[in-house]
Coordinates of C-alpha atoms in Angstrom, one line a residue:
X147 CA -71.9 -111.7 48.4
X148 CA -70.2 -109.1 46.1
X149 CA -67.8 -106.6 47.8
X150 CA -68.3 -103.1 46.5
X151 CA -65.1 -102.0 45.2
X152 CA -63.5 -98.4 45.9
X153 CA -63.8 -95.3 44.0
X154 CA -60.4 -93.8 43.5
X155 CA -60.7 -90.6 41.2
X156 CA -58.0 -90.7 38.7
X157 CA -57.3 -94.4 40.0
X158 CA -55.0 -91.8 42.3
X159 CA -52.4 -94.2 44.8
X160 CA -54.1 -97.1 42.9
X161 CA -51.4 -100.0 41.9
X162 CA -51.9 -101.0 38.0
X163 CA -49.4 -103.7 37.6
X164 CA -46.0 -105.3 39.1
X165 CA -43.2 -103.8 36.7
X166 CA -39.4 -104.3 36.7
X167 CA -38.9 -101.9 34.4
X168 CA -39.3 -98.4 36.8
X169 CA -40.3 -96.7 40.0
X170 CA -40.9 -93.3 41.1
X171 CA -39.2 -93.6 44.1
X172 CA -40.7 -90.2 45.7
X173 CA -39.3 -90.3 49.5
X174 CA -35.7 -90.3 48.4
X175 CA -36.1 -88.5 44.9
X176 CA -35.3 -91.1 42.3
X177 CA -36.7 -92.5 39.5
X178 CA -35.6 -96.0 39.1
X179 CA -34.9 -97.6 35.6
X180 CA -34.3 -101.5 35.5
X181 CA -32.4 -100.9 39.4
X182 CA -30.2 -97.8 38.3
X183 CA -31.1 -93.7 39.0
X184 CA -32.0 -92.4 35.9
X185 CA -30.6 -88.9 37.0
X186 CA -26.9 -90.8 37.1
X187 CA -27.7 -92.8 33.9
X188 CA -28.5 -89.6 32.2
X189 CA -25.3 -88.1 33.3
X190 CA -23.1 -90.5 31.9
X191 CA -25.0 -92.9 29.3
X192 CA -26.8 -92.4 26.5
X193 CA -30.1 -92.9 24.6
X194 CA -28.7 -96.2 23.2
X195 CA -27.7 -97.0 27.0
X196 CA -31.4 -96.5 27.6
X197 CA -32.6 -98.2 24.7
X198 CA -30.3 -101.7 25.2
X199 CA -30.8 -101.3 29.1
X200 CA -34.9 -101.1 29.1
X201 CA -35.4 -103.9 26.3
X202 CA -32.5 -106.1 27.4
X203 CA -32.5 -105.4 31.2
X204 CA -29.1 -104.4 31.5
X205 CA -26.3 -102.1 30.0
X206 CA -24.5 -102.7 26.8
X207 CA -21.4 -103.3 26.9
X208 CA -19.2 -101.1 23.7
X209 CA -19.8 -104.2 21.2
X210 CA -23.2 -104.5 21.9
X211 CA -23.9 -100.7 22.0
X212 CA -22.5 -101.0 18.5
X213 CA -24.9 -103.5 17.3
X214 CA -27.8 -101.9 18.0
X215 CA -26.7 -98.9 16.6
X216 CA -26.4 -100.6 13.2
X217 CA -29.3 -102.6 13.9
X218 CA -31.5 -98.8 14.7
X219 CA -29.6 -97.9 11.4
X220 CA -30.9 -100.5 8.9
X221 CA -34.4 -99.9 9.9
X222 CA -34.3 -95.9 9.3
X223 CA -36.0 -96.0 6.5
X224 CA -39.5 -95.4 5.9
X225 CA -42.1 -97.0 3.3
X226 CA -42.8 -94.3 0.2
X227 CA -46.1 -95.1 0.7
X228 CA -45.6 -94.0 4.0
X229 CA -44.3 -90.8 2.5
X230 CA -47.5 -90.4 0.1
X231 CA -50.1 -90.6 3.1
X232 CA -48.0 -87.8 4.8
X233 CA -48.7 -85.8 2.0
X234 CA -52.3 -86.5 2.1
X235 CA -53.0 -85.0 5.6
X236 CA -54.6 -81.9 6.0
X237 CA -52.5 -78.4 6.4
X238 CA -52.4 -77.3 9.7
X239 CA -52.6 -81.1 11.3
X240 CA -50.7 -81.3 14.5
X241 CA -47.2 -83.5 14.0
X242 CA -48.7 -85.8 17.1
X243 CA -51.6 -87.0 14.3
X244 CA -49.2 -87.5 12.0
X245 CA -47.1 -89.9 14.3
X246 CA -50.3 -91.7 15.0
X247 CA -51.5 -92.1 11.6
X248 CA -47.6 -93.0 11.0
X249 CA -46.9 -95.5 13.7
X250 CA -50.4 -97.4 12.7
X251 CA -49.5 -97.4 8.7
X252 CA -46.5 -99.4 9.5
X253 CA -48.5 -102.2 11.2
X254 CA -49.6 -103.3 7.2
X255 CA -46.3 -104.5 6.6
X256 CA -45.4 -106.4 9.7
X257 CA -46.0 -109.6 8.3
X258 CA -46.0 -111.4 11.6
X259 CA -48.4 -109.0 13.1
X260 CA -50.1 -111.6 14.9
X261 CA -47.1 -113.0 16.4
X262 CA -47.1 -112.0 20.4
X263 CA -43.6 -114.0 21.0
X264 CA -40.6 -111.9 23.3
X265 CA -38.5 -112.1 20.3
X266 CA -41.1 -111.3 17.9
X267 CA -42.0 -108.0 20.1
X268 CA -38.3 -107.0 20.7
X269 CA -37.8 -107.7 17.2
X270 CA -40.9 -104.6 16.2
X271 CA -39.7 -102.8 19.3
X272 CA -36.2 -102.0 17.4
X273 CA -37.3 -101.2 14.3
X274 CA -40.0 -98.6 15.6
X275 CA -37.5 -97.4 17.7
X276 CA -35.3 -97.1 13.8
X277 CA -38.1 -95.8 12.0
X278 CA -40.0 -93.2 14.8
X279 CA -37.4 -90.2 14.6
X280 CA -37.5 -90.4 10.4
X281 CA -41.8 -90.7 11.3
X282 CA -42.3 -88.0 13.5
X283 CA -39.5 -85.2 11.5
X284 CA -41.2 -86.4 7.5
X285 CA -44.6 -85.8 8.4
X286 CA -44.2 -82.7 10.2
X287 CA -41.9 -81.4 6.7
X288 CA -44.5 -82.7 4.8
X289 CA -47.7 -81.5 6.4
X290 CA -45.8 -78.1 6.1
X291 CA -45.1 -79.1 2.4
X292 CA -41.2 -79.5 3.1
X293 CA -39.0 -82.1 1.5
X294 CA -38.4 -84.9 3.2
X295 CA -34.9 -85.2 4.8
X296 CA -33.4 -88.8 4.4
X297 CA -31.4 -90.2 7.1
X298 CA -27.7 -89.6 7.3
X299 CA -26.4 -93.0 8.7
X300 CA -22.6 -91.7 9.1
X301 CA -24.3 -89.5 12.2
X302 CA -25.1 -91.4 15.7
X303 CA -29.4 -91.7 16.2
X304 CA -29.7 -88.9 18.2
X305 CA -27.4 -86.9 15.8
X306 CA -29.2 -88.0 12.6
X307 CA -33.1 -87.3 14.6
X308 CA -31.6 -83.5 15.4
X309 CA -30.3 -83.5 11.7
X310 CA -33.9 -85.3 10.5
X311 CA -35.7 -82.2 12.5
X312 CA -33.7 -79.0 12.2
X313 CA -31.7 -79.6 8.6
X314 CA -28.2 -79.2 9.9
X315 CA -26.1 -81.4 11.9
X316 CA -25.7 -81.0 15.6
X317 CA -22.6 -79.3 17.3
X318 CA -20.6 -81.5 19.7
X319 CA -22.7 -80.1 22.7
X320 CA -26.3 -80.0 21.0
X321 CA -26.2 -83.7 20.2
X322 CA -25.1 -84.3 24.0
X323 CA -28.2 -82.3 25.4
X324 CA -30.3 -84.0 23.0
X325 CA -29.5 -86.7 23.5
X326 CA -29.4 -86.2 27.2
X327 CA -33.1 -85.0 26.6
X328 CA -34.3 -88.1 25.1
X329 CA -32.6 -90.3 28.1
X330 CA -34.5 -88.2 30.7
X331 CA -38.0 -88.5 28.3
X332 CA -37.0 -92.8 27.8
X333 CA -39.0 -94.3 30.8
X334 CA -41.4 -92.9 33.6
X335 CA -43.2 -95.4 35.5
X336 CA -47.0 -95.3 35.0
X337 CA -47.8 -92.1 33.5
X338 CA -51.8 -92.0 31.2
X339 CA -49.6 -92.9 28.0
X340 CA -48.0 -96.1 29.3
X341 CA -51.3 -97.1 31.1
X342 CA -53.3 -96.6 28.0
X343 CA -50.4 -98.9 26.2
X344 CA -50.5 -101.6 28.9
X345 CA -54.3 -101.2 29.2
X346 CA -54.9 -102.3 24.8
X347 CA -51.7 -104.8 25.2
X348 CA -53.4 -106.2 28.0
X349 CA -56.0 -107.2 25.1
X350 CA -53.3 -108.9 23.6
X351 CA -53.5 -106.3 20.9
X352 CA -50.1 -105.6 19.1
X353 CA -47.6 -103.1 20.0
X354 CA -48.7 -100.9 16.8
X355 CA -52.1 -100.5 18.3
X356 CA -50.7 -100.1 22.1
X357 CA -48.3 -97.5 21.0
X358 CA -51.2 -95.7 18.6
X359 CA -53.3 -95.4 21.7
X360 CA -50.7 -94.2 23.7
X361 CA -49.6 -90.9 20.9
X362 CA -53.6 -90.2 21.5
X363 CA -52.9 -90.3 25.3
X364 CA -49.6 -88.1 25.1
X365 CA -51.1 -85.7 23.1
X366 CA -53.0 -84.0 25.9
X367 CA -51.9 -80.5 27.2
X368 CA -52.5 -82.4 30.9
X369 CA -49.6 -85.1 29.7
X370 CA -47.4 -84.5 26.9
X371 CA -48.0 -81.3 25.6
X372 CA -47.5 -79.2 28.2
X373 CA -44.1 -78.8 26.6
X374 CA -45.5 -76.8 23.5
X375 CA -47.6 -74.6 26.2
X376 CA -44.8 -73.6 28.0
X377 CA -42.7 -72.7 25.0
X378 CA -46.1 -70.4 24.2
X379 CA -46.5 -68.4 27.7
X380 CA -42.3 -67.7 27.4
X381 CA -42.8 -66.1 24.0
X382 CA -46.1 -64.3 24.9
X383 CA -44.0 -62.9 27.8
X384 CA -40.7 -62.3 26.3
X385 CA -39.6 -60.5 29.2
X386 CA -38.5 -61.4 32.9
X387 CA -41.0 -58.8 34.5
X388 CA -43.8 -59.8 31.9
X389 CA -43.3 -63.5 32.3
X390 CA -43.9 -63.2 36.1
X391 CA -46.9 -60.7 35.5
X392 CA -48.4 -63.4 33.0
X393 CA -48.2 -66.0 35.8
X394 CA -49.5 -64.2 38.5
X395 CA -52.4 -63.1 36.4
X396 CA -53.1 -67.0 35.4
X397 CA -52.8 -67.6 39.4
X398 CA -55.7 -65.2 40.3
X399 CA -57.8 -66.3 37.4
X400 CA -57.0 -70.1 38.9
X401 CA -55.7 -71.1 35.6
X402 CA -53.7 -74.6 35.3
X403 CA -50.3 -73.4 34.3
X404 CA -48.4 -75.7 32.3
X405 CA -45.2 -77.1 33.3
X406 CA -45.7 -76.9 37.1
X407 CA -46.5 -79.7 39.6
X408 CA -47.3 -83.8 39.1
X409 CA -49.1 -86.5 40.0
X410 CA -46.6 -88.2 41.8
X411 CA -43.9 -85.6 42.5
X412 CA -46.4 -83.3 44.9
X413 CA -44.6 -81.3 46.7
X414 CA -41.0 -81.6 44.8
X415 CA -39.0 -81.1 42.0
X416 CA -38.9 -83.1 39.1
X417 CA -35.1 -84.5 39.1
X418 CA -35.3 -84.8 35.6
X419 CA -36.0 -81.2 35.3
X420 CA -33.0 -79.9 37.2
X421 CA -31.3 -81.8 34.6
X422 CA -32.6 -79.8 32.1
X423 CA -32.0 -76.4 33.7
X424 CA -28.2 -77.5 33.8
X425 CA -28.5 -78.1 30.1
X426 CA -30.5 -74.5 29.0
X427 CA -28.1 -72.7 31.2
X428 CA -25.3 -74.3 28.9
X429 CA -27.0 -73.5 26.0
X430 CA -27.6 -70.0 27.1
X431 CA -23.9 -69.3 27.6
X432 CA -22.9 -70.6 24.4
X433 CA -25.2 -68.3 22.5
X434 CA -24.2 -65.5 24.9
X435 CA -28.3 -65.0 25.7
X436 CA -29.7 -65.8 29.4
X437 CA -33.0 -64.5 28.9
X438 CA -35.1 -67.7 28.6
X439 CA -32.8 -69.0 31.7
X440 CA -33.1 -65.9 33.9
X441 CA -37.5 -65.9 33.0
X442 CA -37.4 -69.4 33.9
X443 CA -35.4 -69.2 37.1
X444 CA -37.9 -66.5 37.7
X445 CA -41.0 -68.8 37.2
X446 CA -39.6 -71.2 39.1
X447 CA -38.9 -69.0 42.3
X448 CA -42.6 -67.5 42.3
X449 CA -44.4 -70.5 41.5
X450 CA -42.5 -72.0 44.8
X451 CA -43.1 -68.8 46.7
X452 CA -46.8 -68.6 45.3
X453 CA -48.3 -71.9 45.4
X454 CA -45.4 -74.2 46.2
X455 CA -45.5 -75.7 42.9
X456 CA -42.1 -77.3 41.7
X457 CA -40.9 -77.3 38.0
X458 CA -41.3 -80.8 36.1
X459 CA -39.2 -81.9 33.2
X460 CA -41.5 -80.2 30.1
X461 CA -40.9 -76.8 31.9
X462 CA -37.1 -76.8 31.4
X463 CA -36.9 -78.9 28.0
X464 CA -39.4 -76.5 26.0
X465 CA -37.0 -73.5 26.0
X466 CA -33.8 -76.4 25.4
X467 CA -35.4 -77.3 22.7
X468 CA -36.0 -73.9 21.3
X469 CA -33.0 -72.8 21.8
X470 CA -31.7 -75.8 19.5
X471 CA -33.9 -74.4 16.6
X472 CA -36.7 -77.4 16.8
X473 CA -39.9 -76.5 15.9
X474 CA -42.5 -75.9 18.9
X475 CA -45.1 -78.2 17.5
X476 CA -42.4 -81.0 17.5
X477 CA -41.8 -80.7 21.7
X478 CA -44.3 -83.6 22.2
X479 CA -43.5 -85.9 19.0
X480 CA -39.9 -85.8 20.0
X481 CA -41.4 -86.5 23.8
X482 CA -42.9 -89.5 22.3
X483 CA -39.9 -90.8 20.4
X484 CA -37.7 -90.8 23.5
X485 CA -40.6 -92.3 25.3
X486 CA -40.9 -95.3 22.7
X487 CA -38.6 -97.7 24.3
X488 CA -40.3 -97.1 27.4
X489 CA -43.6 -98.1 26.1
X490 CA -42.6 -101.2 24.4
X491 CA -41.0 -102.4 27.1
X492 CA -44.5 -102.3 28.9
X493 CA -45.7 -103.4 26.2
X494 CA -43.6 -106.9 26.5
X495 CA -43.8 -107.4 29.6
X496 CA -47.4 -107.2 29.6
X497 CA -47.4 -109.6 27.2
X498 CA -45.3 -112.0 29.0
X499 CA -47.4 -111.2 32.1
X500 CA -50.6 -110.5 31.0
X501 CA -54.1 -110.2 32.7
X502 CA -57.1 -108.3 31.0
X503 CA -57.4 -104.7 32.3
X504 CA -61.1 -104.7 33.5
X505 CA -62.0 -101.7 36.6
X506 CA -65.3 -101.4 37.9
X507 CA -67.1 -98.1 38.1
X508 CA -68.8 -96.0 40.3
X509 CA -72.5 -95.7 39.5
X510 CA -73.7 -92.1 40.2
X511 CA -76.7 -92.3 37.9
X512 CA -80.8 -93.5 37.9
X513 CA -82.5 -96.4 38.9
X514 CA -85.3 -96.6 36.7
X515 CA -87.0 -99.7 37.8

């Protein structure tokens, strides 16, 4: 006899998959990567930390940090036919569609496409993780018919994707909050993205087409691109007072306000976005300018006092990233870079662990028989 399954809405508190890669550990407020606190890792390691620790399952040690910066560095480069199809795409077309298109171009030349092997998928995962930055900054420039800026391989990755994006080279401290940004952004558990990535890999589709799916997932204003809206509602308020009229007024009209609340988190803080608070309030006193800090803080306080509704990590990166001069519309690519490693390190291990995603539905319509 055939047991009727469960209807979970959302597949909320449903368990996807057995991962040793991370854990939202929500009763004592950390987020786990490969057995360490990604808050500590992010105060002390960087993106290349993250990069060797979620692909290799452990840290580097100086040598091997080394290598795979020069391995990251010989695969900055991007095909010039690459280049041309950027310069086919529409004006106005959102840098996230450009990624896509970008990321699924490249599969044409992988000439061992079909090869599923560990080392065959570490192998792509490295040389995405070379070529995304120099992806997602060219085909923003040249969807706004910009030159192209090449890499600069005397700068360190996160120095040379700041460089890639804004044009100039990073001060001492922007290249650490950066880079700090894209270590917070490497790895979250089981967010829509990495499910959609698991759920085509899980096909035993390549990690082109699992990471494709997953820029179409991260896209959404309810995921990813809730970074770009925030950055919007701080502008449109431009003041402390007007910011916390703007919210109030979204409250009573029971509008989703961007930036505010998670899936997992409930009823706390992002730890990643406190992070990021320390970081803007840096950036702030170096420029001599607190506004953006002191309309956050305000945010914060009445969205705690109004609906008890904690800040998560887009809410606090929007106005870092702003205030580093990167262009609003590049909040979610760069989102997606930093996320990268993350998602092929699903990718693998679904590979290496791998049964068919297949859920059940709830049947709500007809019988007509």
């Amino acid at each position: 006899m055939e047991t009727e399954a469960r209807f979970f809405p959302g597949l909320e508190g449903v368990v996807a998959a057995e991962t040793k890669i991370s854990f939202l550990d929500t009763q004592q407020g950390k987020i786990i990567i490969q057995g360490y606190d990604l808050i500590e890792l992010s105060k002390s390691k960087s993106y290349l930390d993250m990069i060797y620790l979620l692909l290799e399952e452990r840290l580097p040690n100086i040598n091997e940090k080394e290598l795979v910066e020069e391995m990251l560095k010989g695969e900055y480069g991007i095909p010039d036919e690459l280049l041309d199809v950027f310069c086919l795409l529409p004006n106005g077309t959102h840098p996230m569609d450009g990624l896509r298109t970008g990321i699924s171009f490249l599969s044409g030349f992988d000439k061992g496409l079909d090869n599923r092997s560990l080392s065959a998928n570490k192998s792509r995962a490295y040389k995405l993780l070379g070529k995304v930055p120099a992806i997602v900054a060219n085909s923003y420039r040249l969807i706004e018919k910009k030159e192209p800026i090449r890499p600069l391989k005397e700068l360190s990755y996160s120095a040379n994707f700041f460089y890639m994006i804004t044009g100039k080279k990073p001060s001492s401290l922007e290249e650490q909050i950066f880079d700090r940004s894209l270590v917070l952004y490497s790895e979250h558990e089981m967010p829509n993205s990495t499910f959609t990535a698991r759920v085509i890999s899980s096909t035993q589709s390549d990690l082109y087409g699992a990471l494709t799916g997953a820029v179409a997932s991260l896209k959404g204003n309810l995921h990813g691109g809730a970074n770009e809206a925030v950055m919007e509602l701080l502008l449109e308020a431009g003041t402390v007072d007007k910011f916390e009229e703007l919210l109030i007024a979204k409250l009573y009209k029971k509008e989703r306000i961007m930036g505010f609340g998670h899936r997992v988190y409930m009823n706390k803080i992002d730890p990643r976005a406190l992070m990021m608070k320390e970081s803007l309030k840096q950036l702030c006193d170096l420029q001599g300018d607190n506004l953006l800090y002191r309309m956050c803080e305000a945010g914060e306080e009445l969205m705690k006092r109004e609906k008890g509704l904690y800040p998560n990590l887009d809410y606090y990166a929007a106005p870092v990233y702003w205030m580093l001069g990167i262009p609003i519309s590049l909040y979610t690519p760069i989102f997606f870079s930093a996320r990268t490693v993350g998602l092929c390190a699903h990718v693998i291990e679904q590979h290496e662990h791998n049964r068919l995603f297949r859920p059940r539905v709830h049947y709500v319509g007809e019988r007509r028989f």
